[in-house]
GROMACS .gro file of C-alpha atoms in nm:
model
  137
    1SER     CA    1   1.126  -0.705  -3.547
    2LEU     CA    2   1.157  -1.038  -3.371
    3PHE     CA    3   0.918  -0.931  -3.095
    4THR     CA    4   0.653  -0.828  -3.349
    5ALA     CA    5   0.689  -1.156  -3.539
    6TYR     CA    6   0.620  -1.362  -3.226
    7SER     CA    7   0.359  -1.139  -3.064
    8ARG     CA    8   0.135  -1.076  -3.365
    9THR     CA    9  -0.143  -1.326  -3.429
   10THR     CA   10  -0.142  -1.428  -3.794
   11TYR     CA   11  -0.379  -1.648  -3.989
   12PHE     CA   12  -0.365  -1.818  -4.325
   13LYS     CA   13  -0.634  -1.718  -4.572
   14ASP     CA   14  -0.937  -1.951  -4.559
   15ILE     CA   15  -0.956  -2.211  -4.836
   16ASN     CA   16  -1.280  -2.166  -5.031
   17THR     CA   17  -1.236  -2.368  -5.351
   18LEU     CA   18  -1.115  -2.714  -5.442
   19GLU     CA   19  -0.834  -2.558  -5.647
   20GLU     CA   20  -0.712  -2.366  -5.339
   21LEU     CA   21  -0.734  -2.689  -5.140
   22ASP     CA   22  -0.520  -2.865  -5.399
   23LYS     CA   23  -0.260  -2.586  -5.394
   24SER     CA   24  -0.243  -2.601  -5.013
   25GLY     CA   25  -0.085  -2.946  -5.033
   26LEU     CA   26  -0.291  -3.077  -4.741
   27PRO     CA   27  -0.385  -3.445  -4.746
   28ILE     CA   28  -0.760  -3.510  -4.742
   29GLY     CA   29  -0.914  -3.760  -4.503
   30THR     CA   30  -1.249  -3.897  -4.397
   31THR     CA   31  -1.370  -4.176  -4.173
   32SER     CA   32  -1.652  -4.268  -4.412
   33ALA     CA   33  -1.563  -4.554  -4.646
   34ASN     CA   34  -1.871  -4.461  -4.853
   35LEU     CA   35  -1.683  -4.157  -4.985
   36LYS     CA   36  -1.387  -4.349  -5.130
   37ASP     CA   37  -1.498  -4.276  -5.489
   38LEU     CA   38  -1.566  -3.907  -5.423
   39PHE     CA   39  -1.303  -3.769  -5.662
   40SER     CA   40  -1.348  -4.034  -5.932
   41GLY     CA   41  -1.497  -3.985  -6.274
   42VAL     CA   42  -1.428  -3.616  -6.346
   43GLY     CA   43  -1.080  -3.640  -6.497
   44THR     CA   44  -0.956  -3.281  -6.453
   45ALA     CA   45  -0.603  -3.221  -6.327
   46VAL     CA   46  -0.727  -3.069  -6.000
   47TRP     CA   47  -0.961  -3.362  -5.928
   48GLU     CA   48  -0.690  -3.619  -6.008
   49SER     CA   49  -0.452  -3.437  -5.774
   50LEU     CA   50  -0.715  -3.427  -5.498
   51LYS     CA   51  -0.788  -3.797  -5.555
   52SER     CA   52  -0.419  -3.878  -5.499
   53LYS     CA   53  -0.429  -3.693  -5.164
   54PHE     CA   54  -0.753  -3.856  -5.045
   55SER     CA   55  -0.770  -4.149  -4.802
   56VAL     CA   56  -1.013  -4.318  -4.565
   57LEU     CA   57  -0.866  -4.311  -4.214
   58THR     CA   58  -0.926  -4.497  -3.892
   59GLY     CA   59  -0.808  -4.420  -3.544
   60ARG     CA   60  -0.784  -4.063  -3.419
   61GLY     CA   61  -1.069  -3.852  -3.554
   62VAL     CA   62  -1.002  -3.661  -3.873
   63ILE     CA   63  -1.197  -3.361  -3.743
   64VAL     CA   64  -0.978  -3.349  -3.431
   65ARG     CA   65  -0.662  -3.365  -3.644
   66THR     CA   66  -0.798  -3.090  -3.868
   67SER     CA   67  -0.882  -2.857  -3.579
   68ILE     CA   68  -0.590  -2.926  -3.343
   69ASP     CA   69  -0.295  -3.056  -3.548
   70ARG     CA   70  -0.398  -2.875  -3.870
   71ASP     CA   71  -0.210  -3.131  -4.077
   72ILE     CA   72  -0.503  -3.266  -4.280
   73CYS     CA   73  -0.827  -3.156  -4.442
   74CYS     CA   74  -1.145  -3.336  -4.339
   75LEU     CA   75  -1.448  -3.428  -4.552
   76GLU     CA   76  -1.787  -3.410  -4.381
   77ARG     CA   77  -2.148  -3.353  -4.477
   78LEU     CA   78  -2.216  -2.980  -4.494
   79ALA     CA   79  -2.533  -3.015  -4.286
   80ASP     CA   80  -2.337  -3.193  -4.012
   81ILE     CA   81  -2.026  -2.978  -4.005
   82HIS     CA   82  -2.207  -2.657  -3.911
   83VAL     CA   83  -2.359  -2.832  -3.609
   84ILE     CA   84  -2.024  -2.991  -3.520
   85ILE     CA   85  -1.847  -2.654  -3.541
   86SER     CA   86  -2.102  -2.470  -3.328
   87THR     CA   87  -2.119  -2.741  -3.060
   88ARG     CA   88  -1.758  -2.860  -3.032
   89TYR     CA   89  -1.513  -2.640  -3.221
   90GLU     CA   90  -1.601  -2.284  -3.125
   91LEU     CA   91  -1.405  -2.125  -2.842
   92ASN     CA   92  -1.561  -1.909  -2.569
   93ASP     CA   93  -1.434  -1.592  -2.739
   94GLY     CA   94  -1.611  -1.688  -3.065
   95THR     CA   95  -1.301  -1.814  -3.245
   96VAL     CA   96  -1.390  -2.102  -3.475
   97LEU     CA   97  -1.134  -2.383  -3.509
   98LEU     CA   98  -1.271  -2.520  -3.838
   99HIS     CA   99  -1.369  -2.369  -4.171
  100ALA     CA  100  -1.603  -2.523  -4.429
  101VAL     CA  101  -1.493  -2.487  -4.791
  102LYS     CA  102  -1.771  -2.328  -4.992
  103GLU     CA  103  -1.716  -2.543  -5.302
  104CYS     CA  104  -1.859  -2.894  -5.270
  105PRO     CA  105  -1.694  -3.184  -5.457
  106ARG     CA  106  -2.015  -3.384  -5.499
  107SER     CA  107  -2.378  -3.387  -5.389
  108TYR     CA  108  -2.563  -3.694  -5.267
  109TYR     CA  109  -2.929  -3.744  -5.188
  110LEU     CA  110  -3.001  -3.951  -4.879
  111SER     CA  111  -3.335  -4.117  -4.826
  112TYR     CA  112  -3.503  -4.397  -4.639
  113ILE     CA  113  -3.666  -4.686  -4.822
  114ALA     CA  114  -3.934  -4.704  -4.556
  115LYS     CA  115  -4.073  -4.450  -4.312
  116LYS     CA  116  -3.914  -4.449  -3.966
  117GLY     CA  117  -4.125  -4.647  -3.720
  118TRP     CA  118  -4.286  -4.857  -3.995
  119PRO     CA  119  -4.415  -5.176  -3.825
  120PHE     CA  120  -4.295  -5.403  -4.108
  121LYS     CA  121  -3.937  -5.270  -4.104
  122PRO     CA  122  -3.787  -5.578  -3.929
  123VAL     CA  123  -3.946  -5.808  -4.189
  124PHE     CA  124  -3.835  -5.580  -4.472
  125ASP     CA  125  -3.478  -5.567  -4.331
  126ASN     CA  126  -3.476  -5.948  -4.317
  127VAL     CA  127  -3.577  -5.976  -4.685
  128ILE     CA  128  -3.312  -5.723  -4.792
  129GLN     CA  129  -3.050  -5.905  -4.585
  130ARG     CA  130  -3.138  -6.238  -4.751
  131TYR     CA  131  -3.107  -6.082  -5.098
  132PHE     CA  132  -2.774  -5.931  -5.000
  133GLU     CA  133  -2.639  -6.257  -4.853
  134GLY     CA  134  -2.761  -6.447  -5.158
  135GLY     CA  135  -2.561  -6.220  -5.387
  136LYS     CA  136  -2.863  -6.056  -5.549
  137CYS     CA  137  -2.762  -5.701  -5.444
   0.00000   0.00000   0.00000
């Protein structure tokens, strides 16, 4: 009935794979320009389709659009998104406004060249900057 249709809370099934994400038709966005080549180099039909939907965005936060407007999918680091969800996107009743897809498009290793607090870091940064400005990097 009409009353049942408007009074029943319904949810779409969570997206858990990249193929399901592709079939959803959602555009994919991130604010990190470092991820612009994320879907390059694999060559499968699904990855090419995801690549065509992917863009680096500025302005209103992609995570906010994903949780409130629900008109885009957001790419974030898995380690960060669980903290972001638990601190900003979980309602008082326990309802979570975001869902992390279990399948990961690519893995990166992040590291520091020098230990944090290293006393020679300013000198080291200066040398790296000179190489970069000189076109050596």
